[in-house]
Short mmCIF file of C-alpha atoms in Angstrom, two decimals:
data_model
loop_
_atom_site.label_atom_id
_atom_site.label_comp_id
_atom_site.label_asym_id
_atom_site.label_seq_id
_atom_site.Cartn_x
_atom_site.Cartn_y
_atom_site.Cartn_z
CA MET A 77 16.41 -11.59 -32.77
CA SER A 78 18.24 -9.17 -30.94
CA THR A 79 22.04 -8.83 -31.39
CA GLY A 80 24.54 -9.15 -28.02
CA ALA A 81 25.05 -4.93 -29.00
CA GLU A 82 21.30 -4.32 -28.97
CA LEU A 83 21.41 -6.67 -25.67
CA PHE A 84 24.41 -5.15 -24.15
CA SER A 85 24.03 -1.23 -24.35
CA PRO A 86 25.85 1.06 -21.90
CA LYS A 87 23.13 2.07 -20.14
CA GLY A 88 21.61 -1.90 -20.12
CA MET A 89 24.82 -3.29 -18.95
CA GLY A 90 24.64 -0.61 -16.32
CA LEU A 91 21.78 -1.47 -14.76
CA LEU A 92 22.38 -5.85 -15.19
CA SER A 93 24.96 -5.43 -13.50
CA ASN A 94 24.09 -2.52 -10.62
CA PRO A 95 20.73 -3.50 -9.98
CA LYS A 96 20.26 -0.74 -7.46
CA SER A 97 21.39 2.05 -9.38
CA VAL A 98 18.53 2.25 -10.74
CA LYS A 99 16.01 5.47 -9.79
CA VAL A 100 12.27 5.25 -8.68
CA GLY A 101 10.56 7.87 -7.41
CA GLN A 102 11.81 10.48 -9.04
CA THR A 103 8.97 13.22 -9.19
CA PRO A 104 10.15 16.31 -7.86
CA CYS A 105 8.57 16.95 -4.11
CA GLU A 106 8.65 18.78 -1.23
CA VAL A 107 7.85 17.53 2.43
CA LEU A 108 4.60 19.11 3.85
CA TYR A 109 4.60 17.44 6.90
CA ARG A 110 6.33 15.16 9.28
CA LYS A 111 5.67 12.62 12.04
CA ASN A 112 8.05 10.40 13.22
CA ASN A 113 8.34 8.13 10.30
CA LEU A 114 5.70 9.51 8.25
CA VAL A 115 6.09 11.44 5.51
CA LEU A 116 3.56 13.83 3.33
CA LYS A 117 4.70 14.80 0.22
CA HIS A 118 3.58 17.44 -2.28
CA TYR A 119 4.04 17.16 -5.24
CA LEU A 120 5.60 20.20 -7.65
CA PRO A 121 2.55 20.91 -9.93
CA ARG A 122 3.51 20.44 -13.61
CA LYS A 123 0.47 23.08 -14.84
CA LYS A 124 -2.06 25.20 -13.89
CA GLN A 125 -4.68 23.20 -11.79
CA ALA A 126 -7.82 21.94 -13.56
CA ALA A 127 -9.70 20.66 -9.94
CA SER A 128 -9.82 23.18 -7.67
CA VAL A 129 -9.98 19.89 -4.57
CA PRO A 130 -6.59 18.73 -3.70
CA LEU A 131 -6.03 15.00 -4.13
CA LEU A 132 -4.29 13.43 -1.00
CA VAL A 133 -3.24 9.88 -1.78
CA VAL A 134 -3.40 7.05 1.50
CA TYR A 135 -1.18 4.39 0.59
CA ALA A 136 -1.17 0.52 2.47
CA LEU A 137 1.17 -0.60 5.27
CA VAL A 138 2.48 -2.95 3.37
CA ASN A 139 5.29 -1.71 0.93
CA ARG A 140 6.84 1.68 -0.33
CA PRO A 141 4.85 3.85 -2.50
CA TYR A 142 6.93 4.45 -4.67
CA ILE A 143 4.79 2.10 -6.98
CA LEU A 144 3.22 5.10 -7.48
CA ASP A 145 5.80 6.81 -8.85
CA LEU A 146 7.83 4.31 -9.95
CA LEU A 147 9.41 5.55 -13.52
CA PRO A 148 9.28 7.83 -15.28
CA GLY A 149 6.62 7.26 -18.05
CA ARG A 150 5.75 4.98 -15.67
CA SER A 151 3.86 6.59 -12.61
CA VAL A 152 0.35 7.54 -11.77
CA VAL A 153 2.14 10.49 -9.86
CA GLU A 154 2.40 11.84 -13.30
CA GLN A 155 -0.85 11.14 -14.40
CA PHE A 156 -2.46 13.39 -11.70
CA LEU A 157 -0.44 16.44 -12.00
CA ASN A 158 -0.25 16.22 -16.14
CA GLY A 159 -3.57 16.28 -15.37
CA GLY A 160 -3.39 19.42 -13.35
CA ILE A 161 -4.63 17.65 -10.51
CA ASP A 162 -2.80 19.26 -6.79
CA LEU A 163 -1.28 16.24 -5.48
CA TYR A 164 -0.04 14.84 -2.20
CA LEU A 165 1.16 11.46 -0.49
CA ILE A 166 1.34 9.95 2.82
CA ASP A 167 4.31 7.97 2.45
CA TRP A 168 3.93 6.24 6.02
CA GLY A 169 8.08 5.25 6.44
CA VAL A 170 9.38 2.50 7.47
CA PRO A 171 7.65 1.52 11.16
CA ASP A 172 10.33 0.90 14.64
CA GLU A 173 9.66 -1.01 17.28
CA GLY A 174 8.03 2.71 19.13
CA GLU A 175 5.03 2.22 16.39
CA ARG A 176 3.90 -1.67 17.25
CA ASP A 177 1.09 -0.27 19.34
CA ARG A 178 0.08 1.86 17.08
CA THR A 179 -3.83 1.07 16.63
CA LEU A 180 -6.26 2.06 13.63
CA SER A 181 -8.02 4.63 15.07
CA ASP A 182 -3.89 6.25 15.32
CA TYR A 183 -3.90 5.82 11.43
CA ILE A 184 -7.01 6.67 10.37
CA ASN A 185 -8.14 9.03 12.58
CA GLY A 186 -5.08 10.42 13.88
CA SER A 187 -2.76 10.32 11.06
CA ILE A 188 -4.33 10.72 8.40
CA HIS A 189 -6.47 12.97 9.47
CA ASP A 190 -3.51 15.60 9.92
CA CYS A 191 -2.13 15.49 7.04
CA LEU A 192 -5.72 16.03 5.15
CA GLN A 193 -5.64 19.49 7.86
CA ALA A 194 -2.16 19.44 6.54
CA VAL A 195 -3.81 19.63 3.15
CA LYS A 196 -5.96 22.05 3.82
CA ARG A 197 -4.48 24.47 5.03
CA ALA A 198 -1.28 24.58 1.95
CA ALA A 199 -4.11 24.52 -0.53
CA GLY A 200 -6.69 27.15 1.28
CA SER A 201 -8.94 24.38 0.37
CA GLU A 202 -12.45 23.18 2.60
CA GLN A 203 -11.84 19.77 1.49
CA VAL A 204 -9.91 16.89 -0.14
CA SER A 205 -10.34 14.49 -2.52
CA LEU A 206 -8.85 11.39 -1.17
CA PHE A 207 -7.00 7.90 -3.14
CA GLY A 208 -6.16 5.01 -1.28
CA TYR A 209 -4.70 1.99 -2.94
CA CYS A 210 -5.68 -1.84 -1.79
CA GLN A 211 -5.33 -0.87 2.10
CA GLY A 212 -5.35 2.28 1.63
CA GLY A 213 -8.05 2.69 -0.06
CA THR A 214 -9.98 0.18 2.88
CA PHE A 215 -7.97 3.61 5.59
CA SER A 216 -9.69 5.86 2.94
CA ALA A 217 -13.05 4.79 3.16
CA MET A 218 -12.85 4.26 6.61
CA TYR A 219 -11.93 7.78 7.24
CA THR A 220 -14.85 8.88 4.95
CA ALA A 221 -17.47 6.85 6.54
CA LEU A 222 -16.06 8.71 9.96
CA HIS A 223 -15.19 12.58 8.58
CA PRO A 224 -17.66 12.73 6.03
CA LYS A 225 -17.90 16.15 5.49
CA GLU A 226 -13.58 16.57 5.07
CA VAL A 227 -13.94 14.19 1.96
CA LYS A 228 -14.85 16.23 -1.71
CA ASN A 229 -14.61 12.81 -3.83
CA LEU A 230 -13.21 9.28 -3.24
CA VAL A 231 -11.03 7.27 -5.36
CA LEU A 232 -9.72 3.62 -5.15
CA LEU A 233 -7.92 1.47 -6.78
CA ALA A 234 -7.88 -1.96 -5.63
CA ALA A 235 -9.25 -1.72 -2.46
CA PRO A 236 -11.30 -5.40 -0.59
CA PHE A 237 -14.17 -4.71 1.48
CA ASP A 238 -15.85 -7.94 1.51
CA PHE A 239 -13.51 -10.41 2.92
CA SER A 240 -15.87 -13.31 2.27
CA ALA A 241 -14.83 -13.30 -1.45
CA ASN A 242 -12.98 -15.85 -2.72
CA GLY A 243 -9.64 -15.91 -2.82
CA SER A 244 -6.28 -17.22 -1.11
CA LEU A 245 -4.87 -14.51 0.92
CA ASN A 246 -9.20 -14.89 2.25
CA LEU A 247 -8.16 -18.43 2.87
CA TRP A 248 -5.57 -18.68 4.35
CA ALA A 249 -6.36 -15.77 6.42
CA ARG A 250 -9.83 -17.73 8.24
CA LYS A 251 -9.14 -17.50 12.01
CA GLU A 252 -9.10 -21.03 11.79
CA TYR A 253 -5.85 -21.54 10.34
CA PHE A 254 -4.21 -18.31 11.04
CA ASP A 255 -3.14 -17.54 14.49
CA VAL A 256 -2.59 -13.45 14.09
CA ASP A 257 -2.36 -12.87 17.75
CA LYS A 258 0.23 -15.74 18.54
CA LEU A 259 1.94 -13.69 15.72
CA VAL A 260 1.77 -10.00 16.57
CA ASP A 261 3.22 -11.03 20.19
CA THR A 262 5.84 -13.15 19.06
CA TYR A 263 7.30 -10.53 16.22
CA GLY A 264 5.40 -7.23 17.19
CA ASN A 265 5.88 -5.64 14.33
CA ILE A 266 5.53 -8.42 11.42
CA PRO A 267 8.49 -8.83 9.30
CA ALA A 268 8.40 -7.97 5.30
CA SER A 269 9.55 -11.41 4.81
CA ILE A 270 6.55 -13.22 6.01
CA LEU A 271 4.25 -10.92 4.13
CA ASN A 272 6.20 -11.11 1.39
CA SER A 273 6.37 -15.45 1.12
CA ALA A 274 2.35 -15.27 1.09
CA PHE A 275 2.42 -13.11 -1.36
CA THR A 276 4.66 -15.24 -3.69
CA MET A 277 2.48 -18.06 -2.25
CA LEU A 278 -0.53 -16.24 -4.17
CA ARG A 279 1.52 -17.20 -7.72
CA PRO A 280 4.50 -19.47 -7.07
CA ILE A 281 5.77 -20.70 -10.10
CA TYR A 282 5.57 -17.21 -11.95
CA ASN A 283 7.14 -15.33 -8.88
CA THR A 284 9.60 -17.87 -8.70
CA VAL A 285 10.73 -19.08 -12.58
CA ASP A 286 8.59 -17.52 -14.62
CA LYS A 287 8.70 -13.77 -14.18
CA TYR A 288 12.66 -14.30 -14.56
CA VAL A 289 11.88 -16.76 -17.73
CA GLN A 290 9.89 -14.16 -19.56
CA PHE A 291 11.92 -11.55 -19.44
CA SER A 292 15.20 -13.25 -20.89
CA TRP A 293 13.10 -14.13 -23.52
CA SER A 294 11.54 -10.75 -23.64
CA LEU A 295 15.27 -9.32 -24.16
CA SER A 296 16.15 -11.90 -26.65
CA GLN A 297 12.93 -11.00 -29.51
CA ASN A 298 12.63 -7.97 -31.56
CA GLY A 299 10.20 -4.45 -30.13
CA THR A 300 10.48 -2.11 -27.85
CA SER A 301 14.36 -1.04 -26.52
CA SER A 302 15.82 -3.85 -24.71
CA ASP A 303 17.09 -0.87 -21.82
CA ASP A 304 13.21 0.09 -21.51
CA LYS A 305 12.98 -3.26 -20.76
CA ILE A 306 15.48 -3.72 -18.39
CA GLU A 307 14.89 -0.52 -15.96
CA MET A 308 12.14 -1.46 -15.79
CA PHE A 309 12.09 -5.37 -14.79
CA LEU A 310 14.43 -3.77 -12.21
CA ALA A 311 12.85 -1.45 -10.64
CA MET A 312 9.97 -3.77 -9.76
CA GLU A 313 12.34 -5.82 -8.62
CA LYS A 314 13.62 -3.39 -6.53
CA TRP A 315 9.92 -2.07 -5.14
CA LEU A 316 8.41 -5.78 -4.92
CA SER A 317 12.47 -6.84 -2.82
CA ASP A 318 12.45 -3.15 -0.69
CA GLY A 319 9.30 -4.48 1.51
CA ILE A 320 8.18 -2.84 5.38
CA PRO A 321 7.21 -4.51 7.77
CA HIS A 322 3.99 -4.08 9.20
CA PRO A 323 2.94 -2.54 12.06
CA GLY A 324 1.69 -4.92 14.80
CA GLU A 325 -1.13 -3.74 16.56
CA VAL A 326 -3.50 -2.30 13.29
CA PHE A 327 -2.03 -5.50 11.91
CA ARG A 328 -3.61 -7.62 14.61
CA GLU A 329 -7.32 -5.64 13.89
CA PHE A 330 -7.17 -5.43 10.62
CA ILE A 331 -6.52 -9.01 10.17
CA LYS A 332 -8.99 -9.93 12.75
CA GLY A 333 -11.42 -7.42 12.15
CA CYS A 334 -12.20 -7.30 7.93
CA TYR A 335 -10.44 -10.57 6.99
CA GLN A 336 -11.35 -13.26 9.58
CA GLU A 337 -14.86 -10.75 10.59
CA ASN A 338 -15.85 -9.82 7.66
CA LEU A 339 -16.93 -6.73 9.69
CA LEU A 340 -16.42 -3.72 7.54
CA VAL A 341 -18.95 -4.72 5.22
CA GLN A 342 -21.98 -4.77 7.79
CA ASN A 343 -21.05 -1.94 9.27
CA LYS A 344 -19.94 -3.23 12.33
CA MET A 345 -15.59 -2.65 12.27
CA LYS A 346 -14.88 -0.59 15.11
CA VAL A 347 -12.30 1.95 15.11
CA GLY A 348 -11.35 2.95 18.22
CA LYS A 349 -15.03 4.11 19.79
CA ASP A 350 -16.80 4.62 16.73
CA GLN A 351 -18.50 2.64 14.19
CA VAL A 352 -18.04 2.12 10.79
CA ASN A 353 -21.23 3.11 8.87
CA LEU A 354 -20.59 2.62 4.74
CA LYS A 355 -24.03 4.78 4.70
CA LYS A 356 -22.24 7.17 5.74
CA ILE A 357 -19.83 7.62 2.53
CA ALA A 358 -21.88 10.29 0.02
CA CYS A 359 -19.85 11.68 -1.07
CA PRO A 360 -19.13 10.97 -5.67
CA VAL A 361 -16.82 7.42 -5.27
CA LEU A 362 -14.72 5.47 -7.78
CA SER A 363 -13.30 2.17 -8.09
CA ILE A 364 -10.60 1.56 -9.53
CA LEU A 365 -10.81 -2.64 -10.11
CA ALA A 366 -7.84 -4.93 -11.60
CA GLU A 367 -9.75 -7.89 -13.37
CA SER A 368 -6.91 -10.53 -12.58
CA ASP A 369 -6.53 -9.31 -9.55
CA HIS A 370 -5.18 -12.08 -7.74
CA ILE A 371 -4.15 -10.54 -3.86
CA ILE A 372 -7.36 -8.10 -3.98
CA PRO A 373 -10.33 -10.42 -5.64
CA PRO A 374 -12.25 -8.07 -7.60
CA GLU A 375 -15.33 -8.47 -6.24
CA SER A 376 -14.11 -8.18 -2.56
CA SER A 377 -13.77 -4.49 -4.26
CA ARG A 378 -17.13 -4.09 -5.92
CA ALA A 379 -18.43 -4.44 -2.78
CA ILE A 380 -18.48 -1.34 -1.09
CA HIS A 381 -20.89 0.17 -3.45
CA ASP A 382 -23.56 -2.06 -2.09
CA GLY A 383 -22.93 -0.57 1.60
CA ILE A 384 -22.60 3.90 0.11
CA SER A 385 -25.53 6.19 0.03
CA SER A 386 -23.55 7.93 -2.89
CA VAL A 387 -25.55 8.79 -5.49
CA ASP A 388 -22.74 9.35 -7.97
CA GLN A 389 -20.70 6.03 -7.94
CA ALA A 390 -18.39 4.49 -10.39
CA ILE A 391 -16.63 1.26 -11.69
CA LEU A 392 -13.65 1.18 -13.38
CA GLY A 393 -12.58 -2.12 -14.55
CA PHE A 394 -9.62 -3.18 -15.84
CA PRO A 395 -7.85 -6.64 -17.62
CA SER A 396 -5.22 -6.67 -15.52
CA GLY A 397 -2.98 -7.48 -12.46
CA HIS A 398 -2.89 -5.98 -8.88
CA VAL A 399 -0.11 -3.80 -9.47
CA GLY A 400 -0.40 -4.05 -13.27
CA LEU A 401 -2.69 -1.60 -12.33
CA THR A 402 -0.27 1.66 -11.92
CA VAL A 403 2.79 0.10 -13.82
CA GLY A 404 0.90 -0.71 -17.14
CA SER A 405 0.94 0.87 -20.61
CA GLY A 406 -1.93 0.10 -20.92
CA PRO A 407 -4.06 1.41 -18.17
CA ARG A 408 -1.40 4.82 -18.21
CA LYS A 409 -3.06 5.30 -21.95
CA THR A 410 -6.63 3.95 -21.78
CA LEU A 411 -7.79 3.51 -17.47
CA TRP A 412 -5.33 6.81 -15.93
CA PRO A 413 -6.54 9.47 -18.55
CA LYS A 414 -10.72 8.50 -17.86
CA VAL A 415 -9.46 8.91 -13.71
CA VAL A 416 -7.79 12.31 -14.06
CA GLN A 417 -10.91 13.31 -16.06
CA TRP A 418 -13.78 12.52 -13.22
CA LEU A 419 -11.63 13.62 -10.71
CA VAL A 420 -12.07 17.50 -12.75
CA GLU A 421 -15.52 17.37 -13.23
CA ARG A 422 -15.85 16.93 -9.91
CA SER A 423 -13.29 19.00 -8.31
CA MET B 71 12.92 -13.83 -36.43
CA GLU B 72 14.32 -17.39 -34.35
CA TRP B 73 16.06 -17.61 -31.85
CA LYS B 74 18.10 -20.67 -32.80
CA GLY B 75 20.45 -22.24 -30.37
CA ALA B 76 24.47 -23.35 -30.97
CA GLU B 77 23.86 -26.81 -32.53
CA GLY B 78 20.65 -25.05 -34.99
CA PHE B 79 17.94 -25.78 -32.41
CA ASP B 80 14.33 -23.92 -32.77
CA LEU B 81 14.57 -22.50 -28.74
CA GLY B 82 10.94 -21.24 -29.69
CA LEU B 83 9.97 -25.03 -29.54
CA TYR B 84 11.48 -25.69 -25.95
CA LYS B 85 9.63 -22.13 -25.15
CA LYS B 86 6.52 -23.12 -25.98
CA PHE B 87 6.35 -26.48 -24.25
CA TYR B 88 7.83 -24.34 -21.26
CA ASP B 89 4.92 -22.21 -21.21
CA VAL B 90 2.24 -24.94 -21.73
CA TRP B 91 4.70 -26.94 -17.79
CA VAL B 92 3.98 -22.88 -16.58
CA ARG B 93 0.52 -22.53 -17.26
CA SER B 94 -0.47 -26.76 -15.86
CA THR B 95 2.05 -26.32 -13.15
CA SER B 96 0.26 -22.92 -11.87
CA GLU B 97 -2.84 -24.37 -12.16
CA MET B 98 -2.45 -26.91 -9.79
CA LEU B 99 -0.53 -25.67 -7.67
CA HIS B 100 -3.91 -22.51 -7.63
CA GLU B 101 -6.13 -25.57 -7.20
CA MET B 102 -3.58 -27.11 -4.17
CA MET B 103 -3.62 -23.35 -2.63
CA GLN B 104 -7.30 -22.59 -2.59
CA SER B 105 -7.55 -25.95 -0.92
CA PRO B 106 -8.51 -26.18 3.08
CA GLN B 107 -5.95 -28.70 3.96
CA PHE B 108 -3.13 -26.16 2.24
CA ALA B 109 -4.19 -23.78 4.57
CA GLU B 110 -4.51 -25.58 7.85
CA ALA B 111 -1.06 -26.82 7.40
CA MET B 112 0.20 -23.71 6.26
CA GLY B 113 -1.00 -22.26 9.75
CA LYS B 114 0.66 -25.30 11.11
CA THR B 115 4.15 -24.46 9.70
CA LEU B 116 3.15 -20.14 10.91
CA GLU B 117 3.31 -21.42 14.34
CA GLY B 118 5.66 -23.94 14.87
CA SER B 119 7.69 -21.38 13.71
CA LEU B 120 6.62 -18.92 15.53
CA ASP B 121 6.82 -21.86 18.63
CA PHE B 122 10.90 -21.50 17.53
CA LYS B 123 11.13 -18.48 17.57
CA LYS B 124 9.46 -17.64 21.14
CA GLN B 125 12.00 -20.12 22.41
CA LEU B 126 14.85 -18.29 20.48
CA ASP B 127 13.58 -15.03 22.01
CA GLU B 128 13.68 -16.97 25.45
CA LEU B 129 17.34 -17.97 25.40
CA ILE B 130 18.85 -14.92 23.97
CA GLU B 131 16.86 -12.89 26.66
CA SER B 132 17.97 -14.98 29.23
CA SER B 133 21.74 -14.81 27.59
CA LEU B 134 22.01 -11.51 27.51
CA LYS B 135 20.60 -10.70 31.00
CA ASN B 136 23.24 -13.01 32.06
CA LEU B 137 25.72 -10.81 30.71
CA HIS B 138 24.48 -7.62 31.66
CA LEU B 139 23.21 -6.42 28.67
CA PRO B 140 19.90 -5.11 27.10
CA THR B 141 17.69 -7.39 26.25
CA THR B 142 15.14 -6.43 22.79
CA SER B 143 12.05 -6.46 25.29
CA GLU B 144 14.60 -3.55 27.31
CA VAL B 145 14.94 -1.72 23.52
CA THR B 146 11.34 -2.34 22.79
CA ASP B 147 10.33 -0.58 26.15
CA LEU B 148 12.86 2.17 26.05
CA SER B 149 10.92 2.55 22.41
CA ARG B 150 7.76 3.16 23.82
CA ARG B 151 8.65 5.60 26.12
CA ILE B 152 10.66 7.73 23.60
CA ARG B 153 7.44 7.47 21.00
CA ALA B 154 5.09 8.57 24.03
CA LEU B 155 7.44 11.19 24.79
CA GLU B 156 7.44 12.11 20.98
CA VAL B 157 3.86 12.15 20.52
CA GLN B 158 3.72 14.35 23.75
CA VAL B 159 6.20 16.67 22.43
CA GLN B 160 4.54 16.62 19.42
CA ASP B 161 1.33 17.73 21.51
CA VAL B 162 2.23 20.46 23.04
CA SER B 163 3.61 21.83 19.74
CA LYS B 164 0.32 21.41 18.49
CA ALA B 165 -0.90 23.39 21.57
CA LEU B 166 1.59 26.05 21.61
CA GLU B 167 1.34 27.02 17.62
CA SER B 168 -2.14 27.05 18.26
CA LEU B 169 -2.32 29.81 20.92
CA LYS B 170 0.03 31.28 18.67
CA ASP B 171 -2.50 31.90 16.53
CA HIS B 172 -4.52 32.75 18.84
CA LEU B 173 -2.62 35.53 20.39
CA GLN B 174 -1.25 36.88 16.72
CA THR B 175 -5.18 37.08 16.29
CA ALA B 176 -5.93 38.77 18.78
CA GLY B 177 -2.78 41.42 19.13
CA GLN B 178 -4.47 42.99 15.47
CA PRO B 179 -6.30 45.87 15.08
CA ALA B 180 -9.84 45.33 15.29
CA GLU B 181 -10.42 45.65 11.43
CA LYS B 182 -8.17 43.13 10.97
CA ARG B 183 -9.74 40.75 13.85
CA PRO B 184 -12.10 37.86 12.20
CA SER B 185 -15.73 39.00 13.23
CA ARG B 186 -17.24 37.42 16.29
CA LYS B 187 -20.43 37.86 17.42
CA PRO B 188 -21.32 39.09 21.18
CA PRO B 189 -21.96 36.69 23.61
CA LYS B 190 -25.22 35.70 24.04
CA ARG B 191 -26.69 37.05 27.74
#
């Protein structure tokens, strides 16, 4: 059992009394490009480059990207930098009313394309590798299918492709239950509170009761430093409560085309005037799956491998949840070094 | 080391009981939420809340108009116009940058210019 002194060390006490003081996203970076709310970040290299091709991280339009750089020692960004990869990240920022009408094409053929060109110029590279997390992975795959010559390698982290797979979100979003037009027409941008309610309901007991009980219980047990546990717990809570609205029009297109019609795996999804044909993806592709993912069923992520024409493709499964892939200690030790190695060998 | 409560009870035992409760309740809720009936009820609840919000928005909009104050739709419209202007300014800036690069290249001595094939006749 922990003593009172261990539980309430100055650092732990300070964090508990002021949860917002926990610092996230601390890895040093510079702003390479800015357009309205979007910021393209370039992380400062830590060692000599092991890969000549830069890596561009495409995050989802849901939640903040600092989950990939939550705390020192719990950071996917650090893993890439320590592996000698030249790293860039698209932070979409907080959408305002002016962003409600932006379409899927504006994001994919506009923003992602502009950022990729900026990375190419900055790195002096002919091509860029893409790394997409969750919805950002779906966007990255769409971009690669539409602009195959621009992308050297494609890495997908828990990204959905087959929306007919068995999963609560896939069920709740079906058109017979969910009127996405009414939601977008009423709200414009979709408030974070609505998105968070849906995510909370995926695991209601865990999200509202159990995680707090387990946290309190873990503090009372012997083991790793309580300060670290407190800092990690509060950083996660900060991220979970720091949601951002989802831009409206692209939400409508994404829900209708992907969740309700499942067009992407049928090669019928439209981005602007262009039809996305996954067969046009021929570059090396690596999919990373969370085997206990309650948000994106692993079979939904696997589906892309049935449709692409890449000769060099691989799937890495890991026994964790959707977010655990990025912040868990297990993936840090065994998963991310493999991903870095995969990229370095192909860059 | 076991954690004993103030009266000497073994809290570990309560924790085990709690864990069983969490597991069984979560399984039950998961099964319920995977049912079409739940999805339908959830959709109807959302639609009801959207109807309410729409009526509330209309009420606020008309009240603001009567008070000669800017309404949400007017601010949204302004925001769209500003965004459209920003996009235009960015496009013009991009075109100017490209023109500047072109002029700089054209101003360089011939040996430094990127080689160009003569136009076909």
